[in-house]
Amino acid sequence: MALNRKKRKQVGELMSSKKYPILPLQEALNIVIAGKKAEGIRERTVTDYIKTWGYFTEWMLNNYENVQTIDQITTEMIRNYVNYLKYDAVRYTGHKFIDSSKQSIGLKETTINIRLRVYRSMFNHLEREELIEVNPMDKVRQLKQDIDLTNCLSDTDVKAILQQPNQRNYVGFRDFVAINLLLDSGLRISELVNLKAADIDFSTRFITLNGVHNKNRRPRIVPISAYVMKLILHLITENEKHFRVDRIFLSTYGEPLAANQLNKRLKYHAEQAGVEKKKVTAHVYRHTWAKNMILNGCDAFTLQKMGGWTDIRTMRRYIQMDISDMRSRHDEFSPINNLRKRKGGV
């Protein structure tokens, strides 16, 4: 039942009389982090929150030195920060491995959107807890991003890359197994480097991911081919000869392989293979797996289940076809071409 005018006025007066705390910027961050930890987010995500909030507050203090509390932040300030990131921020500033002369101006839309998602999550949390009256992120939208149609490896690229690892030494063979597994399963890099022998049922050829290292924490099973299963068994056998670690992918010293270490190896092999103008990471292999699964006839719902996407719309971004794929699929399924074939040509 709709409120009458008198009651609406009373509710409005009650809301306007609510007192909100004055929170310094650091205290607001501490409250959000404590709440997020209670919700069970990963420690890595906590670190990302702290680092991303630090970027923003550092810029704020340099440009709005009078802003000391969370309630002083406005939508206009956040939009000004976005413009700074787009047009003035120095990419890779202070990076010890990147020549300062090669550093470019302006961050990519993807990077900016990642930061905006963090800020939105933080302000939404403060709003839900009734610690701020106005949410400055309400009217801030994500930047539009162009869909990259070149974020997959071609068959030629893959063949060239697979010829690079020296399978006669441990590191080379480990890399060879990792590349094959990425192309066969679509595993995320965190899922692959944390993989244990106990996670694989070698009789049914299924990998069981219990959710601890999954992006969305949802457990799932992933099938692998007989060929890749044999490669993994061989690698496990090599590990057992020298190490006492239950992880499958290890360093030469028997330590668990880190995600950034593997990505560096993937980049190295791609460069050796002459794959240019592509940022080759484990995520690109995941794109390549998804795209080729679709091209080879896998239905979207099965792919979604194997890849672990919660939203099929997210998955669709991974399977963009390039021009040659579109041409070959058109020629294969064109009604005119099929009609001509049935009639023996026109």
PDB file of C-alpha atoms in Angstrom, residues 124-310:
ATOM      1  CA  ASN A 124      28.708  -0.348  -2.185  1.00  0.00           C
ATOM      2  CA  HIS A 125      29.903  -2.071   0.984  1.00  0.00           C
ATOM      3  CA  LEU A 126      30.060   1.220   2.882  1.00  0.00           C
ATOM      4  CA  GLU A 127      26.597   2.127   1.618  1.00  0.00           C
ATOM      5  CA  ARG A 128      25.112  -1.217   2.685  1.00  0.00           C
ATOM      6  CA  GLU A 129      26.624  -0.755   6.128  1.00  0.00           C
ATOM      7  CA  GLU A 130      25.040   2.724   6.255  1.00  0.00           C
ATOM      8  CA  LEU A 131      28.425   4.382   6.719  1.00  0.00           C
ATOM      9  CA  ILE A 132      28.003   6.838   3.817  1.00  0.00           C
ATOM     10  CA  GLU A 133      24.964   8.814   2.755  1.00  0.00           C
ATOM     11  CA  VAL A 134      25.841   9.211  -0.932  1.00  0.00           C
ATOM     12  CA  ASN A 135      27.568   6.596  -3.087  1.00  0.00           C
ATOM     13  CA  PRO A 136      29.803   8.490  -5.555  1.00  0.00           C
ATOM     14  CA  MET A 137      30.110   5.395  -7.780  1.00  0.00           C
ATOM     15  CA  ASP A 138      26.372   5.212  -8.527  1.00  0.00           C
ATOM     16  CA  LYS A 139      26.651   7.331 -11.660  1.00  0.00           C
ATOM     17  CA  VAL A 140      30.108   6.157 -12.780  1.00  0.00           C
ATOM     18  CA  ARG A 141      29.996   3.643 -15.616  1.00  0.00           C
ATOM     19  CA  GLN A 142      32.570   1.165 -16.863  1.00  0.00           C
ATOM     20  CA  LEU A 143      34.545   2.245 -19.921  1.00  0.00           C
ATOM     21  CA  LYS A 144      33.507   0.692 -23.210  1.00  0.00           C
ATOM     22  CA  GLN A 145      36.070  -1.769 -24.498  1.00  0.00           C
ATOM     23  CA  ASP A 146      36.764  -2.871 -28.040  1.00  0.00           C
ATOM     24  CA  ILE A 147      36.492  -6.628 -28.498  1.00  0.00           C
ATOM     25  CA  ASP A 148      39.890  -8.028 -29.380  1.00  0.00           C
ATOM     26  CA  LEU A 149      39.592 -10.511 -32.227  1.00  0.00           C
ATOM     27  CA  THR A 150      43.309 -11.390 -32.139  1.00  0.00           C
ATOM     28  CA  ASN A 151      43.534 -12.738 -28.602  1.00  0.00           C
ATOM     29  CA  CYS A 152      43.822 -16.366 -29.718  1.00  0.00           C
ATOM     30  CA  LEU A 153      46.637 -18.449 -31.118  1.00  0.00           C
ATOM     31  CA  SER A 154      46.307 -19.865 -34.619  1.00  0.00           C
ATOM     32  CA  ASP A 155      47.049 -23.516 -35.408  1.00  0.00           C
ATOM     33  CA  THR A 156      50.293 -22.345 -37.014  1.00  0.00           C
ATOM     34  CA  ASP A 157      51.241 -20.483 -33.827  1.00  0.00           C
ATOM     35  CA  VAL A 158      50.523 -23.511 -31.653  1.00  0.00           C
ATOM     36  CA  LYS A 159      52.505 -25.895 -33.844  1.00  0.00           C
ATOM     37  CA  ALA A 160      55.493 -23.558 -33.809  1.00  0.00           C
ATOM     38  CA  ILE A 161      55.324 -23.055 -30.032  1.00  0.00           C
ATOM     39  CA  LEU A 162      55.107 -26.779 -29.297  1.00  0.00           C
ATOM     40  CA  GLN A 163      58.384 -27.283 -31.149  1.00  0.00           C
ATOM     41  CA  GLN A 164      60.275 -24.917 -28.841  1.00  0.00           C
ATOM     42  CA  PRO A 165      60.497 -26.642 -25.407  1.00  0.00           C
ATOM     43  CA  ASN A 166      63.486 -28.954 -25.112  1.00  0.00           C
ATOM     44  CA  GLN A 167      61.834 -32.129 -23.878  1.00  0.00           C
ATOM     45  CA  ARG A 168      65.190 -33.669 -22.999  1.00  0.00           C
ATOM     46  CA  ASN A 169      65.483 -31.548 -19.863  1.00  0.00           C
ATOM     47  CA  TYR A 170      63.056 -31.216 -16.972  1.00  0.00           C
ATOM     48  CA  VAL A 171      62.039 -27.587 -17.484  1.00  0.00           C
ATOM     49  CA  GLY A 172      61.452 -28.039 -21.191  1.00  0.00           C
ATOM     50  CA  PHE A 173      59.342 -31.157 -20.711  1.00  0.00           C
ATOM     51  CA  ARG A 174      57.385 -29.541 -17.875  1.00  0.00           C
ATOM     52  CA  ASP A 175      56.616 -26.563 -20.131  1.00  0.00           C
ATOM     53  CA  PHE A 176      55.604 -28.893 -22.953  1.00  0.00           C
ATOM     54  CA  VAL A 177      53.163 -30.710 -20.659  1.00  0.00           C
ATOM     55  CA  ALA A 178      51.763 -27.428 -19.329  1.00  0.00           C
ATOM     56  CA  ILE A 179      51.135 -26.041 -22.821  1.00  0.00           C
ATOM     57  CA  ASN A 180      49.412 -29.230 -23.919  1.00  0.00           C
ATOM     58  CA  LEU A 181      47.261 -29.292 -20.794  1.00  0.00           C
ATOM     59  CA  LEU A 182      46.229 -25.653 -21.256  1.00  0.00           C
ATOM     60  CA  LEU A 183      45.208 -26.336 -24.844  1.00  0.00           C
ATOM     61  CA  ASP A 184      43.393 -29.536 -23.908  1.00  0.00           C
ATOM     62  CA  SER A 185      41.496 -28.392 -20.818  1.00  0.00           C
ATOM     63  CA  GLY A 186      41.179 -24.593 -20.752  1.00  0.00           C
ATOM     64  CA  LEU A 187      42.361 -24.510 -17.126  1.00  0.00           C
ATOM     65  CA  ARG A 188      43.049 -21.139 -15.568  1.00  0.00           C
ATOM     66  CA  ILE A 189      46.671 -20.583 -14.624  1.00  0.00           C
ATOM     67  CA  SER A 190      45.946 -20.703 -10.874  1.00  0.00           C
ATOM     68  CA  GLU A 191      44.166 -24.020 -11.359  1.00  0.00           C
ATOM     69  CA  LEU A 192      47.043 -25.492 -13.352  1.00  0.00           C
ATOM     70  CA  VAL A 193      49.952 -24.504 -11.098  1.00  0.00           C
ATOM     71  CA  ASN A 194      48.101 -25.800  -8.019  1.00  0.00           C
ATOM     72  CA  LEU A 195      47.211 -29.108  -9.631  1.00  0.00           C
ATOM     73  CA  LYS A 196      48.073 -32.274  -7.673  1.00  0.00           C
ATOM     74  CA  ALA A 197      48.232 -35.886  -8.765  1.00  0.00           C
ATOM     75  CA  ALA A 198      45.353 -36.662  -6.408  1.00  0.00           C
ATOM     76  CA  ASP A 199      43.149 -34.252  -8.384  1.00  0.00           C
ATOM     77  CA  ILE A 200      43.254 -36.495 -11.462  1.00  0.00           C
ATOM     78  CA  ASP A 201      41.300 -39.705 -11.978  1.00  0.00           C
ATOM     79  CA  PHE A 202      43.480 -41.488 -14.517  1.00  0.00           C
ATOM     80  CA  SER A 203      40.918 -44.231 -15.132  1.00  0.00           C
ATOM     81  CA  THR A 204      38.200 -41.828 -16.279  1.00  0.00           C
ATOM     82  CA  ARG A 205      40.536 -38.991 -17.421  1.00  0.00           C
ATOM     83  CA  PHE A 206      38.842 -36.312 -15.342  1.00  0.00           C
ATOM     84  CA  ILE A 207      40.467 -33.527 -13.340  1.00  0.00           C
ATOM     85  CA  THR A 208      38.535 -32.592 -10.203  1.00  0.00           C
ATOM     86  CA  LEU A 209      38.893 -28.952  -9.155  1.00  0.00           C
ATOM     87  CA  ASN A 210      37.521 -28.599  -5.642  1.00  0.00           C
ATOM     88  CA  GLY A 211      37.048 -24.829  -5.813  1.00  0.00           C
ATOM     89  CA  VAL A 212      39.836 -23.703  -3.478  1.00  0.00           C
ATOM     90  CA  HIS A 213      41.886 -22.280  -6.346  1.00  0.00           C
ATOM     91  CA  ASN A 214      39.015 -21.637  -8.777  1.00  0.00           C
ATOM     92  CA  LYS A 215      38.203 -18.049  -9.652  1.00  0.00           C
ATOM     93  CA  ASN A 216      34.545 -18.324  -8.573  1.00  0.00           C
ATOM     94  CA  ARG A 217      35.208 -21.011  -5.922  1.00  0.00           C
ATOM     95  CA  ARG A 218      32.813 -23.398  -7.609  1.00  0.00           C
ATOM     96  CA  PRO A 219      34.049 -26.994  -7.891  1.00  0.00           C
ATOM     97  CA  ARG A 220      33.986 -28.610 -11.315  1.00  0.00           C
ATOM     98  CA  ILE A 221      35.365 -31.560 -13.257  1.00  0.00           C
ATOM     99  CA  VAL A 222      37.340 -31.157 -16.462  1.00  0.00           C
ATOM    100  CA  PRO A 223      37.994 -33.954 -18.967  1.00  0.00           C
ATOM    101  CA  ILE A 224      41.407 -34.412 -20.596  1.00  0.00           C
ATOM    102  CA  SER A 225      42.563 -36.445 -23.588  1.00  0.00           C
ATOM    103  CA  ALA A 226      44.424 -39.753 -23.353  1.00  0.00           C
ATOM    104  CA  TYR A 227      47.520 -38.124 -24.879  1.00  0.00           C
ATOM    105  CA  VAL A 228      47.680 -35.353 -22.280  1.00  0.00           C
ATOM    106  CA  MET A 229      46.990 -37.858 -19.499  1.00  0.00           C
ATOM    107  CA  LYS A 230      50.087 -39.834 -20.573  1.00  0.00           C
ATOM    108  CA  LEU A 231      52.193 -36.660 -20.581  1.00  0.00           C
ATOM    109  CA  ILE A 232      51.039 -35.819 -17.047  1.00  0.00           C
ATOM    110  CA  LEU A 233      51.787 -39.352 -15.830  1.00  0.00           C
ATOM    111  CA  HIS A 234      55.276 -39.083 -17.282  1.00  0.00           C
ATOM    112  CA  LEU A 235      55.840 -35.739 -15.526  1.00  0.00           C
ATOM    113  CA  ILE A 236      54.576 -37.142 -12.206  1.00  0.00           C
ATOM    114  CA  THR A 237      57.013 -40.035 -12.573  1.00  0.00           C
ATOM    115  CA  GLU A 238      59.887 -37.600 -13.149  1.00  0.00           C
ATOM    116  CA  ASN A 239      58.831 -35.581 -10.097  1.00  0.00           C
ATOM    117  CA  GLU A 240      58.745 -38.654  -7.874  1.00  0.00           C
ATOM    118  CA  LYS A 241      62.337 -39.501  -8.813  1.00  0.00           C
ATOM    119  CA  HIS A 242      63.689 -36.246  -7.442  1.00  0.00           C
ATOM    120  CA  PHE A 243      61.131 -34.442  -5.258  1.00  0.00           C
ATOM    121  CA  ARG A 244      58.702 -35.061  -2.411  1.00  0.00           C
ATOM    122  CA  VAL A 245      56.110 -32.478  -3.395  1.00  0.00           C
ATOM    123  CA  ASP A 246      52.577 -33.424  -4.377  1.00  0.00           C
ATOM    124  CA  ARG A 247      52.204 -30.623  -6.930  1.00  0.00           C
ATOM    125  CA  ILE A 248      52.588 -31.615 -10.580  1.00  0.00           C
ATOM    126  CA  PHE A 249      54.212 -28.462 -11.950  1.00  0.00           C
ATOM    127  CA  LEU A 250      57.433 -27.670 -10.097  1.00  0.00           C
ATOM    128  CA  SER A 251      60.576 -25.592 -10.493  1.00  0.00           C
ATOM    129  CA  THR A 252      63.968 -27.233 -11.032  1.00  0.00           C
ATOM    130  CA  TYR A 253      64.434 -27.087  -7.249  1.00  0.00           C
ATOM    131  CA  GLY A 254      61.179 -28.892  -6.525  1.00  0.00           C
ATOM    132  CA  GLU A 255      59.299 -25.786  -5.427  1.00  0.00           C
ATOM    133  CA  PRO A 256      55.707 -25.203  -6.588  1.00  0.00           C
ATOM    134  CA  LEU A 257      55.724 -23.292  -9.859  1.00  0.00           C
ATOM    135  CA  ALA A 258      54.296 -19.771  -9.531  1.00  0.00           C
ATOM    136  CA  ALA A 259      51.820 -18.365 -12.034  1.00  0.00           C
ATOM    137  CA  ASN A 260      54.106 -15.529 -13.113  1.00  0.00           C
ATOM    138  CA  GLN A 261      56.962 -17.991 -13.657  1.00  0.00           C
ATOM    139  CA  LEU A 262      54.821 -20.075 -15.989  1.00  0.00           C
ATOM    140  CA  ASN A 263      53.600 -17.020 -17.891  1.00  0.00           C
ATOM    141  CA  LYS A 264      57.209 -15.941 -18.435  1.00  0.00           C
ATOM    142  CA  ARG A 265      58.009 -19.373 -19.850  1.00  0.00           C
ATOM    143  CA  LEU A 266      54.974 -19.234 -22.153  1.00  0.00           C
ATOM    144  CA  LYS A 267      56.077 -15.822 -23.397  1.00  0.00           C
ATOM    145  CA  TYR A 268      59.619 -17.089 -23.948  1.00  0.00           C
ATOM    146  CA  HIS A 269      58.507 -20.060 -26.051  1.00  0.00           C
ATOM    147  CA  ALA A 270      56.206 -17.838 -28.122  1.00  0.00           C
ATOM    148  CA  GLU A 271      59.051 -15.422 -28.825  1.00  0.00           C
ATOM    149  CA  GLN A 272      61.311 -18.310 -29.810  1.00  0.00           C
ATOM    150  CA  ALA A 273      58.582 -19.535 -32.173  1.00  0.00           C
ATOM    151  CA  GLY A 274      58.328 -16.122 -33.820  1.00  0.00           C
ATOM    152  CA  VAL A 275      54.795 -15.428 -32.590  1.00  0.00           C
ATOM    153  CA  GLU A 276      54.596 -11.648 -32.769  1.00  0.00           C
ATOM    154  CA  LYS A 277      52.051  -8.963 -31.897  1.00  0.00           C
ATOM    155  CA  LYS A 278      50.314 -11.247 -29.402  1.00  0.00           C
ATOM    156  CA  LYS A 279      50.563 -11.205 -25.637  1.00  0.00           C
ATOM    157  CA  VAL A 280      50.982 -14.922 -24.996  1.00  0.00           C
ATOM    158  CA  THR A 281      49.843 -15.914 -21.507  1.00  0.00           C
ATOM    159  CA  ALA A 282      47.976 -18.840 -20.010  1.00  0.00           C
ATOM    160  CA  HIS A 283      44.791 -16.793 -20.430  1.00  0.00           C
ATOM    161  CA  VAL A 284      45.389 -16.590 -24.187  1.00  0.00           C
ATOM    162  CA  TYR A 285      45.660 -20.385 -24.238  1.00  0.00           C
ATOM    163  CA  ARG A 286      42.299 -20.507 -22.454  1.00  0.00           C
ATOM    164  CA  HIS A 287      40.840 -18.262 -25.174  1.00  0.00           C
ATOM    165  CA  THR A 288      42.349 -20.530 -27.824  1.00  0.00           C
ATOM    166  CA  TRP A 289      40.899 -23.652 -26.195  1.00  0.00           C
ATOM    167  CA  ALA A 290      37.406 -22.152 -25.935  1.00  0.00           C
ATOM    168  CA  LYS A 291      37.382 -20.871 -29.495  1.00  0.00           C
ATOM    169  CA  ASN A 292      38.570 -24.148 -30.990  1.00  0.00           C
ATOM    170  CA  MET A 293      36.155 -26.196 -28.920  1.00  0.00           C
ATOM    171  CA  ILE A 294      33.297 -24.193 -30.436  1.00  0.00           C
ATOM    172  CA  LEU A 295      34.742 -24.373 -33.966  1.00  0.00           C
ATOM    173  CA  ASN A 296      35.102 -28.141 -33.624  1.00  0.00           C
ATOM    174  CA  GLY A 297      31.439 -28.555 -32.692  1.00  0.00           C
ATOM    175  CA  CYS A 298      31.226 -28.307 -28.887  1.00  0.00           C
ATOM    176  CA  ASP A 299      27.937 -26.765 -27.728  1.00  0.00           C
ATOM    177  CA  ALA A 300      28.064 -23.593 -25.666  1.00  0.00           C
ATOM    178  CA  PHE A 301      26.505 -25.050 -22.506  1.00  0.00           C
ATOM    179  CA  THR A 302      28.987 -27.948 -22.312  1.00  0.00           C
ATOM    180  CA  LEU A 303      31.839 -25.510 -22.868  1.00  0.00           C
ATOM    181  CA  GLN A 304      30.506 -23.249 -20.135  1.00  0.00           C
ATOM    182  CA  LYS A 305      30.415 -26.158 -17.698  1.00  0.00           C
ATOM    183  CA  MET A 306      33.945 -27.329 -18.528  1.00  0.00           C
ATOM    184  CA  GLY A 307      35.394 -23.814 -18.457  1.00  0.00           C
ATOM    185  CA  GLY A 308      33.705 -22.858 -15.207  1.00  0.00           C
ATOM    186  CA  TRP A 309      32.008 -19.653 -16.349  1.00  0.00           C
ATOM    187  CA  THR A 310      29.037 -18.644 -14.227  1.00  0.00           C
TER     188      THR A 310
END
